[in-house]
């Protein structure tokens, strides 16, 4: 074990890349900064692979230094990293998918004037995300948690001044200014809504420390087993942690920031808002499994929040017109599946879907980015169509992504989604029915996405072209992973069933096995596949009739179930009214005080005549004053003598 690379190298390598690019940007002309950042993440991926291949039976715990020692409470908190099967898997996803997206970005962002800064921010994000998943304590996890939040803010608002702010054409410049306002608002919205979640995370940490006297994750896992703690305390702590998870993963009710986050460059959407950061909430619940196993009510909240969010995201995606917004609401929905699974203590199924989703959703976002580039920044799917003739390679990989998310055998989404639905069927029929309905809706809106973008006649005005080689490499690798990753966890009732993934992740998180008869599993699998096939067929028929999501449901979906409007009317509008009233009162008070000040300034102005700032004037004043005093006493003395 001593010969293995240290765990701190995982976050340190991208952090060094961030520092070099921010402090010495002039040393990296052209695209060299992008290659440096990509190399740093690639090196971190190599470290992650080495540590993964050399994992022992026991988790690896490397302490760097003592932090916040508290001898009185016997709670020395250290800065250290904890590597077990769960954190090793997350490190592989972050660095592996992150490397591919960095590589893609070298081409995608190649003409951006802030190219080097973009890669610095990407490296910073990867470093913070690795700290989050490797942390051996909740406070250190919170450091990474806040770090990825800051990186998300910087990258969502990366085009805070628009992409054409210096264009000579007035119309183009005006559109760029409008885009700048939208991007800045999206970044602020994400930042503020995540702070609400962060408050829940902090309250959860405070309560856990009060209950158990430690925030070290390994120590906490040991103390929880035999501790005599009130059930209400554990439930409340888990609910607080759920608030944090909801904020970071864009779940109801803190979900509206995630679709707006698509204002950032497409690689940001793929890396942060699909494959990694937004899964941090799922990771938090899975990492805290020893707490949620003792909190059945909080766990049920997790499951229902996930189920309802999955339904909300699917309904909202039905009639969107932005190529990235459809995928964004899809991400909200798929994250809901993961929450549903971990809430039902089906941790392996939830984490497995996290893995497959990272592959097929990153693939779909990057394919969407290639389309946007090919159409000169056009994002409206109603102005696309027939692109399979112009972009055959991107079309093929997009098909793989669509089939994976629709849950069609043999693609990866089929295996991971089927495991979640089976767990839901065993424990909660209402949640199972929601999950099955969401599977049908998912296949429909992704079929709609596919047919509007790739089939039919081209409805745009540009000249589409295929992506370059540097863009194709990540797309090809992700397409292969989206197709084959499901075979890591083949259900045992199927031929060649292995449950290899369950066996691996079960060494870090206890598996809550639910025995389902093989005949029932076959029935559930057939129903899940039928949902996917019917959804895609529905999209195909609707596309042929040009009737994709119309009527009241279409309007409801287009407005995202009016959740943003609800928040605006219930929270934002009253807040603005109160702020406006206070502003008026403040201005009135200022006016009254200014009037008093002006009335007092008249007499006061006489005294300013004495304050000229000239030493000679002060000397004359002193002389005259002295003479006046002497004269007064002289007159008084003479008068008294007479």
Coordinates of C-alpha atoms in Angstrom, one line a residue:
X1 CA 0.0 0.0 0.0
X2 CA 2.9 2.4 0.7
X3 CA 3.9 2.3 -3.0
X4 CA 0.5 3.4 -4.1
X5 CA 0.0 7.1 -5.1
X6 CA -1.4 9.1 -2.2
X7 CA -5.1 10.0 -2.2
X8 CA -4.4 13.7 -1.9
X9 CA -2.9 13.6 -5.4
X10 CA -6.4 13.2 -6.8
X11 CA -7.7 16.7 -5.9
X12 CA -4.2 18.2 -5.8
X13 CA -3.4 17.6 -9.5
X14 CA -6.4 19.6 -10.9
X15 CA -5.9 22.2 -8.2
X16 CA -2.4 22.8 -9.4
X17 CA -3.8 23.2 -12.9
X18 CA -6.3 25.7 -11.7
X19 CA -3.6 27.7 -9.9
X20 CA -1.2 27.7 -12.8
X21 CA -3.9 28.9 -15.3
X22 CA -5.2 31.6 -13.0
X23 CA -1.8 32.9 -11.7
X24 CA 0.3 32.6 -14.9
X25 CA -2.2 32.7 -17.8
X26 CA 0.3 34.3 -20.2
X27 CA 2.5 31.2 -20.0
X28 CA -0.2 29.3 -21.8
X29 CA -0.9 30.9 -25.2
X30 CA -3.4 29.4 -27.7
X31 CA -4.9 26.2 -26.6
X32 CA -2.0 25.1 -24.3
X33 CA -4.0 26.0 -21.2
X34 CA -6.7 23.6 -22.2
X35 CA -4.2 20.8 -22.8
X36 CA -2.6 21.4 -19.4
X37 CA -6.0 21.3 -17.7
X38 CA -6.9 18.1 -19.6
X39 CA -3.6 16.5 -18.7
X40 CA -4.1 17.3 -15.0
X41 CA -7.5 15.6 -15.0
X42 CA -6.1 12.7 -17.0
X43 CA -3.3 12.2 -14.5
X44 CA -5.9 12.3 -11.7
X45 CA -7.8 9.6 -13.6
X46 CA -4.7 7.4 -13.8
X47 CA -4.3 7.8 -10.0
X48 CA -7.9 6.8 -9.5
X49 CA -7.6 3.7 -11.7
X50 CA -4.4 2.6 -9.8
X51 CA -6.1 3.0 -6.4
X52 CA -9.3 1.3 -7.7
X53 CA -7.3 -1.7 -9.0
X54 CA -5.3 -2.0 -5.7
X55 CA -8.2 -1.7 -3.2
X56 CA -7.9 -3.8 -0.2
X57 CA -10.7 -5.4 1.8
X58 CA -10.7 -2.5 4.3
X59 CA -11.1 1.1 3.2
X60 CA -8.0 3.3 2.9
X61 CA -7.9 6.2 5.3
X62 CA -5.1 8.8 4.9
X63 CA -5.0 11.7 7.4
X64 CA -3.1 14.8 6.3
X65 CA -3.2 16.9 9.4
X66 CA -5.3 17.6 12.5
X67 CA -7.9 20.3 12.1
X68 CA -10.0 22.0 14.8
X69 CA -8.6 19.8 17.7
X70 CA -10.9 19.8 20.6
X71 CA -9.5 17.7 23.5
X72 CA -12.3 18.7 25.9
X73 CA -14.9 17.1 23.7
X74 CA -12.6 14.3 22.6
X75 CA -13.5 15.2 19.0
X76 CA -10.3 15.9 17.1
X77 CA -11.4 16.6 13.5
X78 CA -8.7 15.8 10.9
X79 CA -8.3 16.7 7.2
X80 CA -8.2 13.3 5.6
X81 CA -9.4 11.2 2.7
X82 CA -11.4 8.0 2.9
X83 CA -11.4 5.6 -0.1
X84 CA -13.9 2.7 -0.1
X85 CA -15.8 1.2 -3.0
X86 CA -18.3 4.1 -3.2
X87 CA -15.8 6.9 -3.1
X88 CA -13.5 5.0 -5.5
X89 CA -16.3 4.7 -8.0
X90 CA -17.2 8.4 -7.7
X91 CA -13.5 9.3 -8.2
X92 CA -13.4 7.2 -11.4
X93 CA -16.6 8.9 -12.7
X94 CA -15.4 12.4 -11.9
X95 CA -12.0 12.1 -13.4
X96 CA -12.9 9.7 -16.3
X97 CA -15.9 11.6 -17.6
X98 CA -14.2 14.9 -16.6
X99 CA -11.2 14.0 -18.8
X100 CA -13.4 13.3 -21.8
X101 CA -15.3 16.6 -21.3
X102 CA -12.1 18.6 -20.9
X103 CA -10.9 17.0 -24.2
X104 CA -14.2 17.9 -25.9
X105 CA -14.0 21.5 -24.6
X106 CA -10.6 22.1 -26.3
X107 CA -12.5 22.1 -29.6
X108 CA -15.8 23.5 -28.3
X109 CA -14.3 26.5 -26.6
X110 CA -11.5 27.0 -29.0
X111 CA -12.5 30.4 -30.2
X112 CA -13.6 31.8 -26.9
X113 CA -11.5 34.8 -25.7
X114 CA -11.6 33.5 -22.1
X115 CA -10.4 30.0 -23.1
X116 CA -7.7 29.7 -20.4
X117 CA -10.0 30.9 -17.7
X118 CA -12.7 28.4 -18.6
X119 CA -10.3 25.5 -18.2
X120 CA -9.1 27.0 -14.9
X121 CA -12.6 26.9 -13.6
X122 CA -13.2 23.4 -14.9
X123 CA -10.0 22.2 -13.0
X124 CA -11.2 24.0 -9.9
X125 CA -14.5 22.2 -10.1
X126 CA -12.9 18.7 -10.5
X127 CA -10.7 19.4 -7.5
X128 CA -13.6 20.4 -5.3
X129 CA -15.7 17.5 -6.4
X130 CA -13.0 15.1 -5.6
X131 CA -12.6 16.6 -2.1
X132 CA -16.4 16.2 -1.7
X133 CA -16.4 12.5 -2.4
X134 CA -13.1 11.6 -0.7
X135 CA -13.7 13.5 2.5
X136 CA -13.5 11.5 5.7
X137 CA -15.7 14.0 7.6
X138 CA -18.8 16.0 7.0
X139 CA -17.1 19.4 7.5
X140 CA -14.4 18.5 4.9
X141 CA -17.2 17.3 2.6
X142 CA -18.9 20.6 3.1
X143 CA -15.7 22.4 1.9
X144 CA -15.9 20.5 -1.4
X145 CA -19.7 21.0 -1.4
X146 CA -19.3 24.8 -1.2
X147 CA -16.4 24.6 -3.7
X148 CA -18.4 22.9 -6.4
X149 CA -21.2 25.4 -5.7
X150 CA -18.8 28.3 -6.4
X151 CA -17.4 26.6 -9.5
X152 CA -21.0 26.1 -10.7
X153 CA -21.7 29.8 -10.2
X154 CA -18.6 30.8 -12.1
X155 CA -19.3 28.5 -15.0
X156 CA -23.1 29.1 -15.4
X157 CA -22.4 32.8 -15.6
X158 CA -19.2 32.3 -17.7
X159 CA -20.7 34.4 -20.5
X160 CA -21.9 37.1 -18.1
X161 CA -21.2 39.7 -20.7
X162 CA -22.7 37.8 -23.6
X163 CA -20.8 36.1 -26.4
X164 CA -20.9 39.0 -28.9
X165 CA -20.7 42.0 -26.6
X166 CA -18.2 43.7 -29.0
X167 CA -20.0 43.0 -32.2
X168 CA -20.4 45.8 -34.7
X169 CA -24.0 44.9 -35.6
X170 CA -26.4 46.6 -33.3
X171 CA -28.9 43.7 -33.4
X172 CA -26.3 41.1 -32.6
X173 CA -25.0 43.3 -29.8
X174 CA -28.5 43.8 -28.3
X175 CA -29.1 40.0 -28.4
X176 CA -25.7 39.5 -26.7
X177 CA -26.7 42.0 -23.9
X178 CA -30.0 40.2 -23.3
X179 CA -28.0 36.9 -23.2
X180 CA -25.6 38.5 -20.6
X181 CA -28.5 39.4 -18.3
X182 CA -30.1 35.9 -18.6
X183 CA -26.7 34.2 -17.9
X184 CA -26.0 36.4 -14.9
X185 CA -29.5 35.8 -13.5
X186 CA -29.2 32.1 -14.0
X187 CA -25.9 32.0 -12.1
X188 CA -27.3 34.1 -9.2
X189 CA -30.4 31.9 -9.1
X190 CA -28.3 28.7 -8.8
X191 CA -26.1 30.3 -6.1
X192 CA -29.0 31.5 -3.9
X193 CA -31.1 28.3 -4.2
X194 CA -28.1 26.2 -3.3
X195 CA -27.5 28.3 -0.2
X196 CA -31.0 27.3 1.0
X197 CA -29.9 23.7 0.7
X198 CA -26.5 24.4 2.3
X199 CA -28.3 25.7 5.4
X200 CA -30.0 22.3 5.8
X201 CA -26.6 20.6 5.4
X202 CA -25.1 22.8 8.2
X203 CA -28.0 22.2 10.6
X204 CA -27.7 18.5 10.0
X205 CA -24.0 18.6 10.9
X206 CA -24.7 20.6 14.0
X207 CA -27.3 18.2 15.2
X208 CA -25.2 15.1 14.4
X209 CA -22.3 16.6 16.5
X210 CA -24.7 17.2 19.4
X211 CA -26.1 13.7 19.2
X212 CA -22.9 11.7 18.7
X213 CA -20.0 14.1 19.5
X214 CA -18.2 13.6 16.2
X215 CA -18.5 14.5 12.5
X216 CA -15.9 12.0 11.3
X217 CA -17.7 9.7 9.0
X218 CA -15.9 6.4 10.0
X219 CA -16.3 7.3 13.7
X220 CA -19.9 8.3 13.3
X221 CA -20.7 5.0 11.5
X222 CA -19.3 3.1 14.5
X223 CA -21.0 5.3 17.2
X224 CA -24.4 5.1 15.6
X225 CA -24.7 1.4 16.0
X226 CA -24.7 1.3 19.8
X227 CA -25.7 4.8 20.7
X228 CA -28.8 5.5 22.8
X229 CA -30.1 8.4 20.8
X230 CA -33.7 9.6 20.5
X231 CA -35.3 8.5 17.3
X232 CA -36.6 12.0 16.6
X233 CA -33.1 13.3 16.7
X234 CA -31.8 10.9 14.0
X235 CA -34.9 11.6 11.9
X236 CA -34.5 15.3 12.1
X237 CA -30.7 15.1 11.3
X238 CA -31.5 13.0 8.2
X239 CA -34.2 15.5 7.1
X240 CA -31.7 18.4 7.4
X241 CA -29.2 16.4 5.3
X242 CA -32.0 15.8 2.8
X243 CA -32.6 19.6 2.5
X244 CA -28.9 19.9 1.5
X245 CA -29.2 17.1 -1.0
X246 CA -32.3 18.5 -2.5
X247 CA -30.6 21.9 -3.1
X248 CA -27.5 20.4 -4.7
X249 CA -29.3 17.9 -6.9
X250 CA -32.1 20.1 -8.1
X251 CA -35.0 18.2 -6.5
X252 CA -38.4 19.5 -5.5
X253 CA -38.9 22.2 -4.2
X254 CA -35.5 23.6 -5.0
X255 CA -35.4 22.4 -8.6
X256 CA -35.9 25.4 -10.8
X257 CA -32.3 26.5 -10.8
X258 CA -31.0 23.5 -12.7
X259 CA -32.8 24.0 -16.0
X260 CA -31.8 27.7 -16.0
X261 CA -28.2 26.5 -15.5
X262 CA -28.1 25.6 -19.1
X263 CA -27.1 29.2 -19.7
X264 CA -23.5 28.0 -19.3
X265 CA -21.4 26.5 -22.0
X266 CA -22.5 23.0 -23.1
X267 CA -19.5 21.2 -21.6
X268 CA -20.5 22.7 -18.2
X269 CA -24.0 21.3 -18.6
X270 CA -22.5 17.9 -19.4
X271 CA -19.9 17.8 -16.6
X272 CA -21.5 19.7 -13.7
X273 CA -25.2 19.6 -14.3
X274 CA -25.5 16.1 -15.5
X275 CA -22.7 13.8 -14.6
X276 CA -21.1 14.9 -11.4
X277 CA -22.2 17.9 -9.1
X278 CA -25.9 17.3 -9.3
X279 CA -25.4 13.7 -8.1
X280 CA -23.7 15.0 -4.9
X281 CA -27.1 14.9 -3.1
X282 CA -27.4 11.2 -4.1
X283 CA -23.9 10.6 -2.9
X284 CA -24.6 12.3 0.4
X285 CA -27.6 10.1 1.2
X286 CA -25.7 7.0 0.1
X287 CA -22.6 7.9 2.1
X288 CA -24.9 8.5 5.1
X289 CA -26.7 5.2 4.7
X290 CA -25.9 4.2 8.3
X291 CA -28.1 7.1 9.4
X292 CA -30.9 6.7 7.0
X293 CA -31.1 3.0 7.8
X294 CA -32.2 4.1 11.3
X295 CA -34.5 6.8 10.0
X296 CA -37.4 5.2 8.2
X297 CA -39.5 8.3 8.0
X298 CA -36.7 10.5 6.6
X299 CA -36.0 7.7 4.1
X300 CA -39.6 7.7 3.0
X301 CA -39.3 11.5 2.5
X302 CA -36.2 10.9 0.3
X303 CA -38.1 8.4 -1.8
X304 CA -41.2 10.5 -2.3
X305 CA -39.2 13.6 -3.1
X306 CA -37.4 11.6 -5.7
X307 CA -40.6 10.1 -7.2
X308 CA -42.4 13.4 -7.4
X309 CA -39.4 15.1 -8.8
X310 CA -39.0 12.4 -11.5
X311 CA -42.6 13.0 -12.5
X312 CA -42.2 16.8 -12.5
X313 CA -39.1 16.7 -14.6
X314 CA -40.6 14.3 -17.1
X315 CA -43.8 16.3 -17.5
X316 CA -41.8 19.5 -17.9
X317 CA -39.6 18.0 -20.6
X318 CA -42.5 17.0 -22.8
X319 CA -42.9 20.3 -24.7
X320 CA -39.6 22.2 -24.3
X321 CA -38.1 23.7 -27.5
X322 CA -34.5 24.3 -26.3
X323 CA -32.3 21.3 -27.2
X324 CA -30.5 21.6 -23.8
X325 CA -33.5 22.4 -21.7
X326 CA -35.1 19.1 -22.7
X327 CA -32.0 17.3 -21.4
X328 CA -31.9 19.5 -18.3
X329 CA -35.5 18.5 -17.3
X330 CA -34.5 15.0 -18.1
X331 CA -31.6 15.3 -15.7
X332 CA -34.0 16.5 -13.0
X333 CA -36.2 13.5 -13.6
X334 CA -33.4 10.9 -13.7
X335 CA -32.0 12.3 -10.4
X336 CA -35.4 11.8 -9.0
X337 CA -35.1 8.1 -9.9
X338 CA -31.8 8.0 -7.9
X339 CA -33.4 9.6 -4.9
X340 CA -36.3 7.2 -5.1
X341 CA -33.9 4.3 -5.0
X342 CA -31.7 5.5 -2.1
X343 CA -34.8 6.5 -0.2
X344 CA -36.0 2.9 -0.4
X345 CA -32.5 1.8 0.8
X346 CA -31.8 0.3 -2.7
X347 CA -28.4 2.1 -2.6
X348 CA -26.7 -0.1 -5.1
X349 CA -29.5 0.5 -7.7
X350 CA -29.4 4.2 -7.1
X351 CA -25.6 4.4 -7.4
X352 CA -25.7 2.1 -10.5
X353 CA -28.1 4.5 -12.2
X354 CA -25.8 7.4 -11.2
X355 CA -23.1 5.6 -13.1
X356 CA -25.0 4.8 -16.2
X357 CA -26.7 8.2 -16.2
X358 CA -23.2 9.9 -16.1
X359 CA -22.4 8.1 -19.4
X360 CA -25.6 8.5 -21.4
X361 CA -26.5 12.0 -20.2
X362 CA -22.9 13.4 -20.7
X363 CA -23.1 11.8 -24.2
X364 CA -26.4 13.5 -25.0
X365 CA -25.3 16.9 -23.8
X366 CA -22.1 16.7 -25.8
X367 CA -24.0 15.6 -28.9
X368 CA -26.3 18.6 -28.4
X369 CA -23.3 20.8 -28.1
X370 CA -22.0 19.5 -31.4
X371 CA -25.4 20.2 -33.0
X372 CA -25.4 23.7 -31.6
X373 CA -21.9 24.4 -33.0
X374 CA -22.9 23.0 -36.3
X375 CA -25.9 25.3 -36.5
X376 CA -24.0 28.4 -35.4
X377 CA -25.4 28.5 -31.9
X378 CA -29.0 27.6 -32.8
X379 CA -30.7 25.8 -29.9
X380 CA -34.4 25.7 -30.9
X381 CA -35.3 22.1 -32.0
X382 CA -38.1 23.5 -34.1
X383 CA -35.4 24.9 -36.4
X384 CA -33.5 21.7 -36.8
X385 CA -34.5 18.3 -38.4
X386 CA -32.9 16.0 -40.9
X387 CA -29.4 16.4 -39.4
X388 CA -28.7 12.7 -39.7
X389 CA -27.7 13.5 -43.3
X390 CA -25.2 16.2 -42.3
X391 CA -23.8 14.7 -39.1
X392 CA -23.9 10.9 -39.4
X393 CA -21.4 10.1 -36.6
X394 CA -23.1 12.5 -34.1
X395 CA -26.4 11.0 -35.1
X396 CA -25.3 7.4 -34.4
X397 CA -24.0 8.2 -30.9
X398 CA -27.1 10.2 -30.2
X399 CA -29.2 7.1 -31.0
X400 CA -27.2 5.2 -28.4
X401 CA -27.9 7.9 -25.8
X402 CA -31.6 8.0 -26.5
X403 CA -31.9 4.2 -26.4
X404 CA -30.0 4.1 -23.1
X405 CA -32.2 6.7 -21.4
X406 CA -35.4 5.2 -22.8
X407 CA -34.4 1.9 -21.1
X408 CA -34.2 -0.3 -24.2
X409 CA -32.3 -3.6 -23.9
X410 CA -29.2 -3.9 -24.2
X411 CA -28.3 -0.3 -23.4
X412 CA -27.2 0.6 -19.9
X413 CA -30.3 2.5 -18.8
X414 CA -32.3 -0.6 -19.2
X415 CA -30.4 -2.4 -16.4
X416 CA -30.1 0.4 -13.9
X417 CA -33.7 1.7 -14.3
X418 CA -35.1 -1.9 -14.1
X419 CA -33.3 -2.4 -10.8
X420 CA -34.9 0.8 -9.4
X421 CA -38.4 -0.2 -10.5
X422 CA -38.0 -3.7 -9.1
X423 CA -37.1 -2.2 -5.7
X424 CA -40.0 0.2 -5.8
X425 CA -42.4 -2.6 -6.7
X426 CA -41.3 -4.6 -3.7
X427 CA -41.7 -1.8 -1.2
X428 CA -44.2 0.8 -2.5
X429 CA -46.7 0.2 -5.3
X430 CA -47.6 3.9 -5.7
X431 CA -43.9 4.8 -6.2
X432 CA -43.5 1.9 -8.6
X433 CA -46.5 3.2 -10.7
X434 CA -44.9 6.7 -10.7
X435 CA -41.6 5.3 -11.8
X436 CA -43.2 3.2 -14.6
X437 CA -45.2 6.2 -15.8
X438 CA -42.0 8.3 -15.8
X439 CA -40.3 5.6 -17.9
X440 CA -43.0 6.0 -20.5
X441 CA -42.8 9.8 -20.5
X442 CA -39.0 9.7 -20.7
X443 CA -39.1 7.5 -23.8
X444 CA -41.6 9.9 -25.3
X445 CA -39.8 13.2 -24.7
X446 CA -36.5 11.7 -25.7
X447 CA -38.1 10.3 -28.9
X448 CA -39.5 13.8 -29.5
X449 CA -36.0 15.2 -29.0
X450 CA -34.5 12.7 -31.5
X451 CA -37.2 13.1 -34.2
X452 CA -37.2 16.9 -34.1
X453 CA -33.4 17.1 -34.2
X454 CA -32.4 14.3 -36.5
X455 CA -35.3 13.1 -38.7
X456 CA -37.6 14.8 -41.2
X457 CA -36.6 17.8 -43.3
X458 CA -34.1 20.4 -42.3
X459 CA -36.0 23.5 -41.1
X460 CA -33.1 25.8 -40.4
X461 CA -31.2 28.3 -42.5
X462 CA -27.5 27.5 -41.7
X463 CA -25.2 24.9 -43.3
X464 CA -24.8 22.0 -40.8
X465 CA -21.5 20.2 -40.7
X466 CA -20.1 17.2 -38.8
X467 CA -18.0 17.6 -35.7
X468 CA -14.2 17.5 -35.8
X469 CA -12.1 14.6 -34.6
X470 CA -11.4 16.1 -31.1
X471 CA -15.2 16.2 -30.6
X472 CA -15.8 12.8 -31.9
X473 CA -13.4 10.9 -29.6
X474 CA -15.3 11.7 -26.3
X475 CA -18.6 11.1 -28.1
X476 CA -17.5 7.7 -29.3
X477 CA -16.1 6.6 -25.9
X478 CA -19.2 7.8 -24.0
X479 CA -21.5 6.0 -26.6
X480 CA -19.6 2.8 -26.0
X481 CA -19.9 3.2 -22.2
X482 CA -23.6 4.1 -22.5
X483 CA -24.2 0.9 -24.5
X484 CA -22.1 -1.6 -22.5
X485 CA -22.0 -0.3 -18.9
X486 CA -25.3 -2.1 -18.0
X487 CA -23.5 -5.5 -18.3
X488 CA -21.8 -4.7 -15.0
X489 CA -24.9 -5.6 -13.2
X490 CA -27.0 -8.2 -15.1
X491 CA -30.0 -9.4 -13.0
X492 CA -29.6 -13.0 -11.9
X493 CA -32.9 -14.1 -13.4
X494 CA -31.5 -13.2 -16.9
X495 CA -29.0 -15.4 -18.8
X496 CA -25.5 -14.8 -17.6
X497 CA -26.8 -12.9 -14.6
X498 CA -23.9 -11.8 -12.3
X499 CA -24.8 -8.8 -10.0
X500 CA -21.1 -7.9 -10.2
X501 CA -21.8 -4.2 -9.4
X502 CA -24.0 -5.1 -6.4
X503 CA -21.2 -7.3 -5.0
X504 CA -18.7 -4.6 -5.5
X505 CA -20.6 -1.7 -4.0
X506 CA -22.0 -4.0 -1.3
X507 CA -18.6 -4.0 0.4
X508 CA -19.1 -0.3 1.2
X509 CA -22.9 -0.1 1.6
X510 CA -24.9 -2.9 3.0
X511 CA -27.3 -4.4 0.5
X512 CA -31.0 -4.6 1.4
X513 CA -31.9 -7.5 -0.7
X514 CA -35.5 -8.1 -1.6
X515 CA -36.3 -11.5 -2.9
X516 CA -38.7 -11.3 -5.9
X517 CA -39.8 -14.4 -7.7
X518 CA -38.2 -14.8 -11.1
X519 CA -41.6 -14.8 -12.8
X520 CA -42.4 -11.4 -11.1
X521 CA -39.1 -10.0 -12.2
X522 CA -39.8 -11.1 -15.8
X523 CA -43.1 -9.3 -15.6
X524 CA -41.6 -6.1 -14.3
X525 CA -38.9 -6.2 -16.9
X526 CA -41.4 -6.7 -19.7
X527 CA -43.5 -3.8 -18.4
X528 CA -40.5 -1.5 -18.2
X529 CA -39.4 -2.4 -21.7
X530 CA -42.9 -1.9 -23.0
X531 CA -43.0 1.5 -21.4
X532 CA -39.9 2.5 -23.3
X533 CA -41.1 1.0 -26.6
X534 CA -44.6 2.6 -26.3
X535 CA -43.0 5.9 -25.5
X536 CA -40.7 5.9 -28.5
X537 CA -43.6 4.7 -30.7
X538 CA -45.8 7.4 -29.4
X539 CA -43.2 10.0 -30.2
X540 CA -42.8 8.6 -33.7
X541 CA -46.5 8.7 -34.5
X542 CA -46.9 12.2 -33.0
X543 CA -43.9 13.4 -35.1
X544 CA -45.5 12.0 -38.3
X545 CA -48.7 13.9 -37.5
X546 CA -46.8 17.0 -36.4
X547 CA -48.6 16.9 -33.1
X548 CA -45.8 16.7 -30.5
X549 CA -47.3 17.7 -27.1
X550 CA -50.0 20.1 -27.9
X551 CA -53.1 21.3 -26.0
X552 CA -53.3 22.0 -22.2
X553 CA -50.7 19.4 -21.3
X554 CA -48.3 21.0 -23.9
X555 CA -48.9 24.4 -22.4
X556 CA -48.4 23.1 -18.9
X557 CA -45.2 21.5 -19.9
X558 CA -43.9 24.5 -21.8
X559 CA -44.2 26.5 -18.6
X560 CA -42.6 23.8 -16.5
X561 CA -45.9 23.3 -14.6
X562 CA -45.8 27.0 -13.7
X563 CA -43.4 26.3 -10.7
X564 CA -41.3 29.3 -11.5
X565 CA -44.4 31.5 -11.8
X566 CA -45.6 30.2 -8.5
X567 CA -42.3 31.1 -6.8
X568 CA -42.4 34.5 -8.5
X569 CA -45.9 35.3 -7.2
X570 CA -45.5 33.8 -3.8
X571 CA -41.9 34.7 -2.9
X572 CA -40.3 37.1 -5.4
X573 CA -43.2 39.5 -6.0
X574 CA -44.0 40.0 -2.3
X575 CA -40.3 40.4 -1.5
X576 CA -40.0 43.0 -4.3
X577 CA -43.1 44.8 -2.9
X578 CA -41.7 44.9 0.6
X579 CA -38.3 46.0 -0.7
X580 CA -40.0 48.8 -2.7
X581 CA -42.0 50.0 0.3
X582 CA -38.9 50.0 2.5
X583 CA -37.1 51.9 -0.2
X584 CA -39.8 54.5 -0.4
X585 CA -39.8 54.9 3.4
X586 CA -36.0 55.1 3.4
X587 CA -36.1 57.8 0.7
X588 CA -38.8 59.7 2.7
X589 CA -36.9 59.5 5.9
X590 CA -33.7 60.6 4.1
X591 CA -35.7 63.6 2.7
X592 CA -37.0 64.6 6.1
X593 CA -33.5 64.3 7.7
X594 CA -32.0 66.2 4.8
X595 CA -34.5 69.1 5.4
X596 CA -33.5 69.3 9.0
X597 CA -29.9 69.2 8.1
X598 CA -30.4 72.0 5.6
X599 CA -32.2 74.2 8.2
X600 CA -29.4 73.6 10.7
X601 CA -26.8 74.3 8.1
X602 CA -27.7 78.1 7.9
X603 CA -26.5 79.1 11.4
X604 CA -23.8 76.5 11.1
X605 CA -22.5 78.1 8.0
X606 CA -21.6 81.2 9.9
X607 CA -19.1 79.2 11.9
X608 CA -17.5 77.9 8.7
X609 CA -16.3 81.4 8.0
X610 CA -13.8 80.9 10.8
X611 CA -12.6 77.6 9.4
X612 CA -10.7 78.8 6.3
X613 CA -7.8 76.5 6.6
X614 CA -5.2 79.3 6.6
X615 CA -2.8 79.4 9.5
X616 CA -2.4 83.2 9.2
X617 CA -6.2 83.6 9.6
X618 CA -6.1 81.4 12.7
X619 CA -3.2 83.5 14.1
X620 CA -5.2 86.8 13.6
X621 CA -8.3 85.2 15.1
X622 CA -6.3 84.2 18.2
X623 CA -4.7 87.6 18.4
X624 CA -8.1 89.4 18.2
X625 CA -9.6 87.0 20.7
X626 CA -6.8 87.6 23.1
X627 CA -7.1 91.3 22.7
X628 CA -10.8 91.2 23.2
X629 CA -10.4 89.2 26.5
X630 CA -7.7 91.6 27.7
X631 CA -9.8 94.6 26.8
X632 CA -12.8 93.1 28.5
X633 CA -10.9 92.6 31.8
X634 CA -9.3 96.0 31.5
X635 CA -12.7 97.8 31.2
X636 CA -14.1 95.7 34.0
X637 CA -11.1 96.5 36.3
X638 CA -11.3 100.3 35.5
X639 CA -15.1 100.3 36.1
X640 CA -14.8 98.5 39.4
X641 CA -12.0 100.9 40.5
X642 CA -14.1 104.0 39.7

